[in-house]
CSV table of C-alpha atoms and ligand atoms in Angstrom, one decimal:
chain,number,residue,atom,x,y,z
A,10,UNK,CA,-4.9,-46.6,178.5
A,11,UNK,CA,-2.9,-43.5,179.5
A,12,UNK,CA,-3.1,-42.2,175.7
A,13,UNK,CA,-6.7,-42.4,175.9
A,14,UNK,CA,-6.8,-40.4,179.0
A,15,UNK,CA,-4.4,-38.6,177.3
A,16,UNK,CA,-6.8,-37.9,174.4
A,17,UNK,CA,-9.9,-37.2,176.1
A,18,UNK,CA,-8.9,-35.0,178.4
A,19,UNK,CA,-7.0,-32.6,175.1
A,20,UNK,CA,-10.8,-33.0,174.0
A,21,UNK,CA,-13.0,-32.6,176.8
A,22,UNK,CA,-10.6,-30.8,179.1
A,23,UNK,CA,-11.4,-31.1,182.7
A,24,UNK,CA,-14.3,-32.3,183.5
A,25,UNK,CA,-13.8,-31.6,187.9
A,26,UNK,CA,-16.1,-34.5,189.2
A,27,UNK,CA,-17.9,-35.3,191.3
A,28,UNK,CA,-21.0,-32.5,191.3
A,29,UNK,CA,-21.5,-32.2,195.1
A,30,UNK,CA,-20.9,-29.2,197.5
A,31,UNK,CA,-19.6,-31.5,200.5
A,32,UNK,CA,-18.1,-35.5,200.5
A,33,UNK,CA,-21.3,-36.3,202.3
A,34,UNK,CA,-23.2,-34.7,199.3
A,35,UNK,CA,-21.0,-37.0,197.2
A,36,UNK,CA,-21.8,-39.9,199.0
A,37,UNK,CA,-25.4,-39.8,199.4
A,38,UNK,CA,-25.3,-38.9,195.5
A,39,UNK,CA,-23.5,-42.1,195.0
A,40,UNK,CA,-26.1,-44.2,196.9
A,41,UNK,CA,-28.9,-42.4,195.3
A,42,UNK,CA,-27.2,-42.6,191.1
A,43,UNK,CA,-27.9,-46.7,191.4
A,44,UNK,CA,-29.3,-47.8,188.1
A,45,UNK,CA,-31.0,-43.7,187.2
A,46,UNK,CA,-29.3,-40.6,185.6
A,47,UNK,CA,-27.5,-38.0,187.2
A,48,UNK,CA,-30.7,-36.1,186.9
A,49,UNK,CA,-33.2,-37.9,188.6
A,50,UNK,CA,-30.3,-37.8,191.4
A,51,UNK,CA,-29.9,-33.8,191.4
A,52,UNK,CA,-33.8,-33.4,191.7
A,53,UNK,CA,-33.8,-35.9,195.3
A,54,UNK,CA,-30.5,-33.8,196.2
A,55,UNK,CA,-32.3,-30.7,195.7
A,56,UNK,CA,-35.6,-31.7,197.9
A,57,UNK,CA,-32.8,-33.0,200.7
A,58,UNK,CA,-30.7,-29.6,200.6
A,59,UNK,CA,-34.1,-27.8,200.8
A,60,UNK,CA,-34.8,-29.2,203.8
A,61,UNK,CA,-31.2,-29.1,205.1
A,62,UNK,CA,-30.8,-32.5,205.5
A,63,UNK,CA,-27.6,-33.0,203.5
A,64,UNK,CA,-26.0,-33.8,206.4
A,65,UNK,CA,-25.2,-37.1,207.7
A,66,UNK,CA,-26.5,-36.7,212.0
A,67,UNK,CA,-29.6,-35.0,210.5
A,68,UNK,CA,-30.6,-37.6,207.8
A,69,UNK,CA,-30.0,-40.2,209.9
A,70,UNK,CA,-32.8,-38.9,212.2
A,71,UNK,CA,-35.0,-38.4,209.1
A,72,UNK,CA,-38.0,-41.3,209.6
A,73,UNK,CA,-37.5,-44.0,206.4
A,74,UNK,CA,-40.8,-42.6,204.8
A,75,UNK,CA,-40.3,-39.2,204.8
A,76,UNK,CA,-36.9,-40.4,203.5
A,77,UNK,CA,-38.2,-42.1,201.2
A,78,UNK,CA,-40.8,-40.0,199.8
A,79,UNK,CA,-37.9,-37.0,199.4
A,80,UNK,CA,-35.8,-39.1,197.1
A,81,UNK,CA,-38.8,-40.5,195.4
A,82,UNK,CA,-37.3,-38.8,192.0
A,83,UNK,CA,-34.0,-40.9,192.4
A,84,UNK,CA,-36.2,-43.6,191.3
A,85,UNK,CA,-37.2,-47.1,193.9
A,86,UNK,CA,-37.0,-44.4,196.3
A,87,UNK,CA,-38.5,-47.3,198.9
A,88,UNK,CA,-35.2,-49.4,198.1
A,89,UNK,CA,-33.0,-46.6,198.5
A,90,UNK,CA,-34.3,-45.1,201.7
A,91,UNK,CA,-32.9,-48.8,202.9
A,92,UNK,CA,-29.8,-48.4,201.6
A,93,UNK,CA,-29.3,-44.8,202.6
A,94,UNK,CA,-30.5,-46.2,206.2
A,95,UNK,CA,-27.8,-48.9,206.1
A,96,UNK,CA,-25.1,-46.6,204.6
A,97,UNK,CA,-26.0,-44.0,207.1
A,98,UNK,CA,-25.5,-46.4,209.7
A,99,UNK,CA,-22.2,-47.4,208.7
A,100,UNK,CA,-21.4,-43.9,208.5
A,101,UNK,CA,-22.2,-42.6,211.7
A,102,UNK,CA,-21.6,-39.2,211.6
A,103,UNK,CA,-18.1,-40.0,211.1
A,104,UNK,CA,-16.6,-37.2,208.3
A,105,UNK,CA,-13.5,-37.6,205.8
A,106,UNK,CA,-11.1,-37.1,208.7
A,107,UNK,CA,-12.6,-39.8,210.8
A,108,UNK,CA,-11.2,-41.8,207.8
A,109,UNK,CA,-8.3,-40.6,207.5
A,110,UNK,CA,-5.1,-43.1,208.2
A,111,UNK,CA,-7.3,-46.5,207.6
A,112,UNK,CA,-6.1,-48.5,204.7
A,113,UNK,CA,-8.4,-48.3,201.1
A,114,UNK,CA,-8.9,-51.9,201.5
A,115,UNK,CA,-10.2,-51.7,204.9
A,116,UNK,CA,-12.5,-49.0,204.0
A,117,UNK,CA,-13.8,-50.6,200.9
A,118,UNK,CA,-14.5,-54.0,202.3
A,119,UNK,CA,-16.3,-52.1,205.3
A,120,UNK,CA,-18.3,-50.6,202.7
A,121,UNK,CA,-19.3,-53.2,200.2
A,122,UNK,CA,-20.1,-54.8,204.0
A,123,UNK,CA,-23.3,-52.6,204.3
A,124,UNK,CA,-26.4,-54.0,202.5
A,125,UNK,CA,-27.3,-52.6,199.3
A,126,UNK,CA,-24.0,-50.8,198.5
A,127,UNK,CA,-21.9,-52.8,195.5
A,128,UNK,CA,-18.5,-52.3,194.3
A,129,UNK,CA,-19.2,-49.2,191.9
A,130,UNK,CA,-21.1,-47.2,194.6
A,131,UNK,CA,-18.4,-48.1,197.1
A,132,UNK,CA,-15.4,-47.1,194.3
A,133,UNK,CA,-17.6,-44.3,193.7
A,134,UNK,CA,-17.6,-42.9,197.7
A,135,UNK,CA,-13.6,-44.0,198.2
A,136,UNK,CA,-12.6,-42.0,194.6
A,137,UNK,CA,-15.0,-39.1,195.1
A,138,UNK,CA,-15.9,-38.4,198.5
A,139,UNK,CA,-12.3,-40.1,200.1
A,140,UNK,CA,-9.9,-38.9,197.9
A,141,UNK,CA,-9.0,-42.9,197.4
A,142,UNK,CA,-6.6,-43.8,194.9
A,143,UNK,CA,-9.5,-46.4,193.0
A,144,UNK,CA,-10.8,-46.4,190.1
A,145,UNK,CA,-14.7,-46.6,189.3
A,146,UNK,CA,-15.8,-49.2,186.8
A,147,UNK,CA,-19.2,-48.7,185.1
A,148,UNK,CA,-21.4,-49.4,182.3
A,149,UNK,CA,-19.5,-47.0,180.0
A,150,UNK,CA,-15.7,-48.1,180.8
A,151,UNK,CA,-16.6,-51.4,180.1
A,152,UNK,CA,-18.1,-50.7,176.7
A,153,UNK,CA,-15.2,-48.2,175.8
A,154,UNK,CA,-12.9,-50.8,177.1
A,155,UNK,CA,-14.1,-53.8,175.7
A,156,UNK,CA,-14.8,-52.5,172.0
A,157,UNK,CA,-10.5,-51.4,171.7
A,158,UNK,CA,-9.7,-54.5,172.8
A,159,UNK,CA,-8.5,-53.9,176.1
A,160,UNK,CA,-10.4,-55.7,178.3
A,161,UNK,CA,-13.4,-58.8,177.7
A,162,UNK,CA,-16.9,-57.2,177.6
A,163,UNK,CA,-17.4,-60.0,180.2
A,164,UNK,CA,-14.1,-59.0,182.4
A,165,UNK,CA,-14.8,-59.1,186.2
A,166,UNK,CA,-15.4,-55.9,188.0
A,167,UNK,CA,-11.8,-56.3,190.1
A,168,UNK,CA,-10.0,-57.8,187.7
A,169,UNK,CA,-10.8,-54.5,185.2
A,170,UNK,CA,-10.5,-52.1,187.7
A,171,UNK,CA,-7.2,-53.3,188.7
A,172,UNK,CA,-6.3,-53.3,185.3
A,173,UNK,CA,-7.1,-49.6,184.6
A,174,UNK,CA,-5.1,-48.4,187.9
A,175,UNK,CA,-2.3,-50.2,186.4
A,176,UNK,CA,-2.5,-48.8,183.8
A,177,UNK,CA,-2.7,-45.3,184.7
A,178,UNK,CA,-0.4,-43.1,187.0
A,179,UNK,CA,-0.9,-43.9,190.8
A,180,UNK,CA,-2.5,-40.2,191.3
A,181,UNK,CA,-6.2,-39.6,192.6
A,182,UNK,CA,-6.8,-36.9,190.2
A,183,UNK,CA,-5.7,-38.8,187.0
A,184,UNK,CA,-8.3,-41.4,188.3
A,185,UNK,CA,-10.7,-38.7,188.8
A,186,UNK,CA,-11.0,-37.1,185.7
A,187,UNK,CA,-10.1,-40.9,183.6
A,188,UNK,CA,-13.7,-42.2,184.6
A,189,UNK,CA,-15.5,-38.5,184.6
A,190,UNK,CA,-14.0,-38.6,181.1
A,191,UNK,CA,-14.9,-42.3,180.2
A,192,UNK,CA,-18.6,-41.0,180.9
A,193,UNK,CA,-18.0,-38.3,179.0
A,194,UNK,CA,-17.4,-40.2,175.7
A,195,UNK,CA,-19.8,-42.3,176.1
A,196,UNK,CA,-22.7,-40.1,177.0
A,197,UNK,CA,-21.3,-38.3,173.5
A,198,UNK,CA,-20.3,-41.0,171.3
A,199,UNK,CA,-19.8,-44.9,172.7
A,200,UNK,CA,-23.6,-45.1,173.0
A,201,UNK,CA,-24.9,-48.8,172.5
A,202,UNK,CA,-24.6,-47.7,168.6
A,203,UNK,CA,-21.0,-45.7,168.7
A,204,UNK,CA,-20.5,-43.0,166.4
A,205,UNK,CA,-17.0,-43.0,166.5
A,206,UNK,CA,-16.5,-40.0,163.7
A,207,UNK,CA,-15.4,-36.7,165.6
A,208,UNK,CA,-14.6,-39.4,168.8
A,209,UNK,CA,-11.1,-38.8,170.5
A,210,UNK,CA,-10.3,-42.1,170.4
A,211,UNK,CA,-11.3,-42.6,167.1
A,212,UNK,CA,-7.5,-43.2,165.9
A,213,UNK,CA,-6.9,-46.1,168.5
A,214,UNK,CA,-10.1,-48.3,167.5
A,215,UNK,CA,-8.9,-51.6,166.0
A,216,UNK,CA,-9.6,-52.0,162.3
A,217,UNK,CA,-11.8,-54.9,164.0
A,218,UNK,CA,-13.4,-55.7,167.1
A,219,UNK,CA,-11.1,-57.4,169.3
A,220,UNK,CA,-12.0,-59.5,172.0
A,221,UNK,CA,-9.0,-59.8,174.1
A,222,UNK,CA,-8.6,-63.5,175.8
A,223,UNK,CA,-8.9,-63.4,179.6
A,224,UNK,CA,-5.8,-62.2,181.8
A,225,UNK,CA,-4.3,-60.3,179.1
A,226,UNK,CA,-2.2,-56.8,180.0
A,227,UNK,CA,-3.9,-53.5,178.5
B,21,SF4,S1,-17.4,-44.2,169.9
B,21,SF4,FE1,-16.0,-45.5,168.8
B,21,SF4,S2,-14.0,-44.5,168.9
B,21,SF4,FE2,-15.3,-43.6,170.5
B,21,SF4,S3,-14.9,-44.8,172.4
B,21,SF4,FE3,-16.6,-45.7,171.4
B,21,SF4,S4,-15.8,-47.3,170.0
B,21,SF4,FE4,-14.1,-45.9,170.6
């Protein structure tokens, strides 16, 4: 996994994720990218920071509808108002520093405890906005993954993203940049038909698809 990291980043160079002025931009960016492009999100961020609500005592005091309404181009802007609300919550004006000194595990159990955030959005906050050593699992890691042959297409969320850390050297950055640079390729060639001509990791596809069996290494 460290060659392909290796590769795409002599491609793609760095790519310096995530987009957000502050960690609390980065977190309410994570809440708001569930199941819509980064665009949608950008246009809500835009209509908060307008308003200068990008910050976590004075969204909190934000009534849900008006909420709601602002982040209405994030897409079931009613759904993520909620989540937002309960994230907010959790949050409590506390800042990175409040943070600092609690153990990853603690922090990501807290946060897959508040309703509506899963394990990417929470992987997402702890990478991003924490400067956590985890790695963030998506949609396109798992199809990049799964069609070399290092991982099952059906792999659990854990069980791959503990694979990739081991994979990779212990250092926030390299995690960083691995899954800003997993998006990258697939955005640009592992689409849901890859055109792997021109792809930086062209060379290490297997003549075949390989489906590896369950609870083998990468
Ligand atoms: S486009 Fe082809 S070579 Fe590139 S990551 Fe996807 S499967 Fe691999």
């Amino acid at each position: 996994m460290f060659e392909a990291y290796r590769r795409l980043r002599r491609a793609f160079g760095p790519q310096g994720w995530w987009p957000g002025e502050t960690p609390f931009e980065v977190m309410v960016g994570a809440v708001l990218t569930q199941n819509t492009n980064w665009g949608n999100v950008e246009r809500a961020l835009t209509r908060l920071k307008a308003r200068n609500l990008l910050d976590a005592r004075r969204l909190q005091a934000c009534p849900p509808n008006r909420l709601a309404a602002l982040i209405r181009p994030a897409g079931c802007h009613n759904v993520k108002a909620r989540r937002l609300g309960a994230f907010l919550a959790w949050l409590d004006g506390r800042g990175p520093a409040d943070f600092r000194g609690r153990r990853t595990e603690n922090l990501r159990a807290e946060l897959l405890s508040v309703k509506g955030i899963g394990r990417e959005t929470a992987d997402s906050i702890l990478l991003y906005a924490l400067n956590r050593r985890v790695i963030v699992v998506d949609a396109y890691a798992r199809r990049v993954l799964s069609r070399h042959g290092w991982a099952e297409s059906d792999a659990d969320y854990d069980d791959l993203r503990r694979r990739i850390e081991s994979s990779l050297p212990p250092s926030v950055r390299v995690y960083n940049e691995f899954h800003a640079l997993i998006v990258r390729v697939g955005k640009a060639h592992c689409r849901s038909r890859p055109r792997c001509d021109g792809c930086p990791l062209a060379e290490m596809r297997p003549a075949r698809r390989v489906d590896r069996p369950a609870g083998s290494a990468v």
